[in-house]
Amino acid sequence: MGLYINNREHPEVFKNKQTIKEPNQTYSRKDFLTEILNELKIQTERQLETEVNHWKHVDNQLHDLRERNQYQQEFESQVIESLNELNNKISKQEEFQGGVLQRLDTQEALIDKLSLQLNHIRSILFERANYLATKIEDGYKVTSSYVYKLMTGSDQPLTFFLLNKKKDEIQNQPDQS
């Protein structure tokens, strides 16, 4: 602050017409407490500035952590949603496979039933064919004996005649020894 001179009311006060010798201070007084306080003030301001910078850095880190946490939560929710969808797809697949296995079991039971029925039909056909063959053979023997009796007038059955003919053929064969 500069020196104020009031020229209206006191024009001569604080005016010096002589040259001022410099330095005009003859002694100086040091106030150590004021110097210490000034230094403390400077250090406090520096420390406050350092702390403000540190808190800004911490705030930035917290902001980054919040963003990462948000991203992590979104990622986890997407993974959970994907796992739920996969679980639904697997459940549907298990239901489908269960249906297929049930149909295969039913098909196998039907095939077993059909196989039993075919075996039954086969045995019936074999029995009937055997029965018919026996009947035809018996009818043939009776018919052939009747025809033989009519043609030859002999009461010997045809089978006896055929057996005698075979014996004669065997006896008439030359020895191969």
PDB file of C-alpha atoms in Angstrom:
ATOM      1  CA  MET A   1       0.000   0.000   0.000  1.00  0.00           C
ATOM      2  CA  GLY A   2       1.334   3.351  -0.962  1.00  0.00           C
ATOM      3  CA  LEU A   3       1.640   6.480   1.194  1.00  0.00           C
ATOM      4  CA  TYR A   4      -1.503   8.627   1.232  1.00  0.00           C
ATOM      5  CA  ILE A   5      -1.072  12.345   1.249  1.00  0.00           C
ATOM      6  CA  ASN A   6      -4.104  14.535   1.874  1.00  0.00           C
ATOM      7  CA  ASN A   7      -3.256  17.797   0.118  1.00  0.00           C
ATOM      8  CA  ARG A   8      -6.492  19.630   0.997  1.00  0.00           C
ATOM      9  CA  GLU A   9      -6.505  19.445   4.725  1.00  0.00           C
ATOM     10  CA  HIS A  10      -2.874  18.815   5.573  1.00  0.00           C
ATOM     11  CA  PRO A  11      -0.727  19.656   2.607  1.00  0.00           C
ATOM     12  CA  GLU A  12       2.591  19.649   4.425  1.00  0.00           C
ATOM     13  CA  VAL A  13       2.261  16.506   6.375  1.00  0.00           C
ATOM     14  CA  PHE A  14       4.548  13.664   5.308  1.00  0.00           C
ATOM     15  CA  LYS A  15       6.245  15.781   2.638  1.00  0.00           C
ATOM     16  CA  ASN A  16       9.927  15.892   2.452  1.00  0.00           C
ATOM     17  CA  LYS A  17      11.722  18.319   0.187  1.00  0.00           C
ATOM     18  CA  GLN A  18      15.092  16.803   0.728  1.00  0.00           C
ATOM     19  CA  THR A  19      16.449  13.812  -0.995  1.00  0.00           C
ATOM     20  CA  ILE A  20      15.979  10.702   0.902  1.00  0.00           C
ATOM     21  CA  LYS A  21      19.023   8.677   1.661  1.00  0.00           C
ATOM     22  CA  GLU A  22      18.611   5.121   1.010  1.00  0.00           C
ATOM     23  CA  PRO A  23      18.433   2.746   2.844  1.00  0.00           C
ATOM     24  CA  ASN A  24      16.829   4.812   5.527  1.00  0.00           C
ATOM     25  CA  GLN A  25      16.274   1.858   7.811  1.00  0.00           C
ATOM     26  CA  THR A  26      18.823   1.799  10.543  1.00  0.00           C
ATOM     27  CA  TYR A  27      18.012  -1.454  12.055  1.00  0.00           C
ATOM     28  CA  SER A  28      15.865  -4.446  11.156  1.00  0.00           C
ATOM     29  CA  ARG A  29      14.034  -6.680  13.352  1.00  0.00           C
ATOM     30  CA  LYS A  30      13.447 -10.295  12.533  1.00  0.00           C
ATOM     31  CA  ASP A  31      10.324 -11.964  13.756  1.00  0.00           C
ATOM     32  CA  PHE A  32      11.170 -15.652  13.843  1.00  0.00           C
ATOM     33  CA  LEU A  33       7.656 -16.644  14.745  1.00  0.00           C
ATOM     34  CA  THR A  34       6.305 -14.873  11.671  1.00  0.00           C
ATOM     35  CA  GLU A  35       8.912 -16.582   9.477  1.00  0.00           C
ATOM     36  CA  ILE A  36       8.063 -19.967  10.923  1.00  0.00           C
ATOM     37  CA  LEU A  37       4.371 -19.284  10.437  1.00  0.00           C
ATOM     38  CA  ASN A  38       5.019 -18.202   6.837  1.00  0.00           C
ATOM     39  CA  GLU A  39       7.008 -21.344   6.188  1.00  0.00           C
ATOM     40  CA  LEU A  40       4.329 -23.440   7.817  1.00  0.00           C
ATOM     41  CA  LYS A  41       1.746 -21.673   5.691  1.00  0.00           C
ATOM     42  CA  ILE A  42       3.745 -22.431   2.528  1.00  0.00           C
ATOM     43  CA  GLN A  43       4.242 -26.072   3.542  1.00  0.00           C
ATOM     44  CA  THR A  44       0.572 -26.395   4.452  1.00  0.00           C
ATOM     45  CA  GLU A  45      -0.453 -25.009   1.060  1.00  0.00           C
ATOM     46  CA  ARG A  46       1.927 -27.402  -0.675  1.00  0.00           C
ATOM     47  CA  GLN A  47       0.660 -30.318   1.403  1.00  0.00           C
ATOM     48  CA  LEU A  48      -2.936 -29.274   0.739  1.00  0.00           C
ATOM     49  CA  GLU A  49      -2.196 -29.133  -2.989  1.00  0.00           C
ATOM     50  CA  THR A  50      -0.539 -32.563  -2.802  1.00  0.00           C
ATOM     51  CA  GLU A  51      -3.516 -33.965  -0.915  1.00  0.00           C
ATOM     52  CA  VAL A  52      -5.952 -32.435  -3.410  1.00  0.00           C
ATOM     53  CA  ASN A  53      -3.978 -34.060  -6.247  1.00  0.00           C
ATOM     54  CA  HIS A  54      -3.881 -37.333  -4.311  1.00  0.00           C
ATOM     55  CA  TRP A  55      -7.666 -37.215  -3.706  1.00  0.00           C
ATOM     56  CA  LYS A  56      -8.249 -36.431  -7.376  1.00  0.00           C
ATOM     57  CA  HIS A  57      -6.169 -39.489  -8.244  1.00  0.00           C
ATOM     58  CA  VAL A  58      -8.108 -41.604  -5.715  1.00  0.00           C
ATOM     59  CA  ASP A  59     -11.371 -40.248  -7.149  1.00  0.00           C
ATOM     60  CA  ASN A  60     -10.252 -41.202 -10.664  1.00  0.00           C
ATOM     61  CA  GLN A  61      -9.340 -44.681  -9.436  1.00  0.00           C
ATOM     62  CA  LEU A  62     -12.732 -45.031  -7.728  1.00  0.00           C
ATOM     63  CA  HIS A  63     -14.429 -43.932 -10.923  1.00  0.00           C
ATOM     64  CA  ASP A  64     -12.428 -46.540 -12.891  1.00  0.00           C
ATOM     65  CA  LEU A  65     -13.304 -49.188 -10.300  1.00  0.00           C
ATOM     66  CA  ARG A  66     -16.997 -48.294 -10.537  1.00  0.00           C
ATOM     67  CA  GLU A  67     -16.866 -48.560 -14.332  1.00  0.00           C
ATOM     68  CA  ARG A  68     -15.070 -51.913 -14.106  1.00  0.00           C
ATOM     69  CA  ASN A  69     -17.554 -53.112 -11.501  1.00  0.00           C
ATOM     70  CA  GLN A  70     -20.433 -52.062 -13.772  1.00  0.00           C
ATOM     71  CA  TYR A  71     -18.797 -53.843 -16.713  1.00  0.00           C
ATOM     72  CA  GLN A  72     -18.196 -56.933 -14.534  1.00  0.00           C
ATOM     73  CA  GLN A  73     -21.832 -56.973 -13.390  1.00  0.00           C
ATOM     74  CA  GLU A  74     -23.066 -56.645 -16.984  1.00  0.00           C
ATOM     75  CA  PHE A  75     -20.715 -59.431 -18.052  1.00  0.00           C
ATOM     76  CA  GLU A  76     -21.868 -61.657 -15.176  1.00  0.00           C
ATOM     77  CA  SER A  77     -25.525 -61.037 -16.011  1.00  0.00           C
ATOM     78  CA  GLN A  78     -24.842 -61.904 -19.668  1.00  0.00           C
ATOM     79  CA  VAL A  79     -23.020 -65.084 -18.614  1.00  0.00           C
ATOM     80  CA  ILE A  80     -25.883 -66.040 -16.266  1.00  0.00           C
ATOM     81  CA  GLU A  81     -28.412 -65.367 -19.032  1.00  0.00           C
ATOM     82  CA  SER A  82     -26.370 -67.464 -21.468  1.00  0.00           C
ATOM     83  CA  LEU A  83     -26.092 -70.264 -18.912  1.00  0.00           C
ATOM     84  CA  ASN A  84     -29.847 -70.155 -18.316  1.00  0.00           C
ATOM     85  CA  GLU A  85     -30.481 -70.340 -22.080  1.00  0.00           C
ATOM     86  CA  LEU A  86     -28.013 -73.208 -22.364  1.00  0.00           C
ATOM     87  CA  ASN A  87     -29.709 -74.955 -19.457  1.00  0.00           C
ATOM     88  CA  ASN A  88     -33.104 -74.513 -21.206  1.00  0.00           C
ATOM     89  CA  LYS A  89     -31.612 -75.857 -24.485  1.00  0.00           C
ATOM     90  CA  ILE A  90     -30.119 -78.862 -22.525  1.00  0.00           C
ATOM     91  CA  SER A  91     -33.449 -79.469 -20.710  1.00  0.00           C
ATOM     92  CA  LYS A  92     -35.311 -79.494 -24.022  1.00  0.00           C
ATOM     93  CA  GLN A  93     -32.686 -81.848 -25.472  1.00  0.00           C
ATOM     94  CA  GLU A  94     -33.045 -84.181 -22.479  1.00  0.00           C
ATOM     95  CA  GLU A  95     -36.833 -84.174 -22.906  1.00  0.00           C
ATOM     96  CA  PHE A  96     -36.435 -84.902 -26.614  1.00  0.00           C
ATOM     97  CA  GLN A  97     -33.948 -87.702 -25.946  1.00  0.00           C
ATOM     98  CA  GLY A  98     -36.264 -89.112 -23.283  1.00  0.00           C
ATOM     99  CA  GLY A  99     -39.071 -89.174 -25.848  1.00  0.00           C
ATOM    100  CA  VAL A 100     -36.794 -90.827 -28.405  1.00  0.00           C
ATOM    101  CA  LEU A 101     -35.718 -93.447 -25.853  1.00  0.00           C
ATOM    102  CA  GLN A 102     -39.331 -94.084 -24.916  1.00  0.00           C
ATOM    103  CA  ARG A 103     -40.244 -94.502 -28.583  1.00  0.00           C
ATOM    104  CA  LEU A 104     -37.259 -96.830 -29.055  1.00  0.00           C
ATOM    105  CA  ASP A 105     -38.398 -98.907 -26.068  1.00  0.00           C
ATOM    106  CA  THR A 106     -41.906 -99.042 -27.523  1.00  0.00           C
ATOM    107  CA  GLN A 107     -40.470 -99.948 -30.928  1.00  0.00           C
ATOM    108  CA  GLU A 108     -38.333-102.673 -29.358  1.00  0.00           C
ATOM    109  CA  ALA A 109     -41.359-104.067 -27.536  1.00  0.00           C
ATOM    110  CA  LEU A 110     -43.328-104.049 -30.794  1.00  0.00           C
ATOM    111  CA  ILE A 111     -40.471-105.795 -32.618  1.00  0.00           C
ATOM    112  CA  ASP A 112     -40.282-108.432 -29.862  1.00  0.00           C
ATOM    113  CA  LYS A 113     -44.057-108.939 -30.079  1.00  0.00           C
ATOM    114  CA  LEU A 114     -43.854-109.175 -33.886  1.00  0.00           C
ATOM    115  CA  SER A 115     -40.970-111.650 -33.614  1.00  0.00           C
ATOM    116  CA  LEU A 116     -42.991-113.817 -31.230  1.00  0.00           C
ATOM    117  CA  GLN A 117     -45.963-113.645 -33.565  1.00  0.00           C
ATOM    118  CA  LEU A 118     -43.758-114.602 -36.555  1.00  0.00           C
ATOM    119  CA  ASN A 119     -42.314-117.535 -34.595  1.00  0.00           C
ATOM    120  CA  HIS A 120     -45.835-118.608 -33.673  1.00  0.00           C
ATOM    121  CA  ILE A 121     -46.972-118.334 -37.304  1.00  0.00           C
ATOM    122  CA  ARG A 122     -43.863-120.260 -38.417  1.00  0.00           C
ATOM    123  CA  SER A 123     -44.527-123.053 -35.938  1.00  0.00           C
ATOM    124  CA  ILE A 124     -48.204-123.188 -36.989  1.00  0.00           C
ATOM    125  CA  LEU A 125     -47.184-123.289 -40.674  1.00  0.00           C
ATOM    126  CA  PHE A 126     -44.630-126.023 -39.944  1.00  0.00           C
ATOM    127  CA  GLU A 127     -47.221-128.055 -38.028  1.00  0.00           C
ATOM    128  CA  ARG A 128     -49.821-127.581 -40.787  1.00  0.00           C
ATOM    129  CA  ALA A 129     -47.330-128.341 -43.541  1.00  0.00           C
ATOM    130  CA  ASN A 130     -46.181-131.463 -41.696  1.00  0.00           C
ATOM    131  CA  TYR A 131     -49.795-132.480 -41.103  1.00  0.00           C
ATOM    132  CA  LEU A 132     -50.654-131.877 -44.764  1.00  0.00           C
ATOM    133  CA  ALA A 133     -47.535-133.721 -45.942  1.00  0.00           C
ATOM    134  CA  THR A 134     -48.459-136.703 -43.768  1.00  0.00           C
ATOM    135  CA  LYS A 135     -52.026-136.635 -45.059  1.00  0.00           C
ATOM    136  CA  ILE A 136     -50.843-136.343 -48.686  1.00  0.00           C
ATOM    137  CA  GLU A 137     -48.331-139.140 -48.143  1.00  0.00           C
ATOM    138  CA  ASP A 138     -50.986-141.364 -46.567  1.00  0.00           C
ATOM    139  CA  GLY A 139     -53.388-140.506 -49.415  1.00  0.00           C
ATOM    140  CA  TYR A 140     -50.652-141.235 -51.952  1.00  0.00           C
ATOM    141  CA  LYS A 141     -49.932-144.622 -50.379  1.00  0.00           C
ATOM    142  CA  VAL A 142     -53.599-145.542 -50.372  1.00  0.00           C
ATOM    143  CA  THR A 143     -54.106-144.291 -53.917  1.00  0.00           C
ATOM    144  CA  SER A 144     -50.939-145.907 -55.247  1.00  0.00           C
ATOM    145  CA  SER A 145     -51.779-149.226 -53.563  1.00  0.00           C
ATOM    146  CA  TYR A 146     -55.254-149.079 -55.043  1.00  0.00           C
ATOM    147  CA  VAL A 147     -53.918-148.277 -58.514  1.00  0.00           C
ATOM    148  CA  TYR A 148     -51.238-150.986 -58.167  1.00  0.00           C
ATOM    149  CA  LYS A 149     -53.866-153.507 -57.107  1.00  0.00           C
ATOM    150  CA  LEU A 150     -56.035-152.564 -60.076  1.00  0.00           C
ATOM    151  CA  MET A 151     -53.161-152.834 -62.519  1.00  0.00           C
ATOM    152  CA  THR A 152     -51.469-155.959 -61.182  1.00  0.00           C
ATOM    153  CA  GLY A 153     -54.236-157.703 -59.363  1.00  0.00           C
ATOM    154  CA  SER A 154     -51.822-158.424 -56.471  1.00  0.00           C
ATOM    155  CA  ASP A 155     -52.683-157.729 -52.834  1.00  0.00           C
ATOM    156  CA  GLN A 156     -49.094-156.805 -52.022  1.00  0.00           C
ATOM    157  CA  PRO A 157     -48.716-153.186 -51.202  1.00  0.00           C
ATOM    158  CA  LEU A 158     -46.607-150.991 -53.476  1.00  0.00           C
ATOM    159  CA  THR A 159     -44.101-150.316 -50.740  1.00  0.00           C
ATOM    160  CA  PHE A 160     -43.331-154.011 -50.426  1.00  0.00           C
ATOM    161  CA  PHE A 161     -42.787-154.170 -54.186  1.00  0.00           C
ATOM    162  CA  LEU A 162     -40.468-151.121 -54.113  1.00  0.00           C
ATOM    163  CA  LEU A 163     -38.458-152.584 -51.215  1.00  0.00           C
ATOM    164  CA  ASN A 164     -38.001-155.882 -53.118  1.00  0.00           C
ATOM    165  CA  LYS A 165     -36.920-153.982 -56.233  1.00  0.00           C
ATOM    166  CA  LYS A 166     -34.264-152.084 -54.231  1.00  0.00           C
ATOM    167  CA  LYS A 167     -32.953-155.329 -52.767  1.00  0.00           C
ATOM    168  CA  ASP A 168     -32.613-156.824 -56.244  1.00  0.00           C
ATOM    169  CA  GLU A 169     -30.729-153.761 -57.480  1.00  0.00           C
ATOM    170  CA  ILE A 170     -28.300-153.937 -54.577  1.00  0.00           C
ATOM    171  CA  GLN A 171     -27.651-157.646 -55.141  1.00  0.00           C
ATOM    172  CA  ASN A 172     -27.169-157.217 -58.884  1.00  0.00           C
ATOM    173  CA  GLN A 173     -24.533-154.537 -58.500  1.00  0.00           C
ATOM    174  CA  PRO A 174     -21.030-155.659 -59.348  1.00  0.00           C
ATOM    175  CA  ASP A 175     -18.519-155.747 -56.488  1.00  0.00           C
ATOM    176  CA  GLN A 176     -16.340-152.718 -56.415  1.00  0.00           C
ATOM    177  CA  SER A 177     -13.729-154.362 -54.281  1.00  0.00           C
TER     178      SER A 177
END
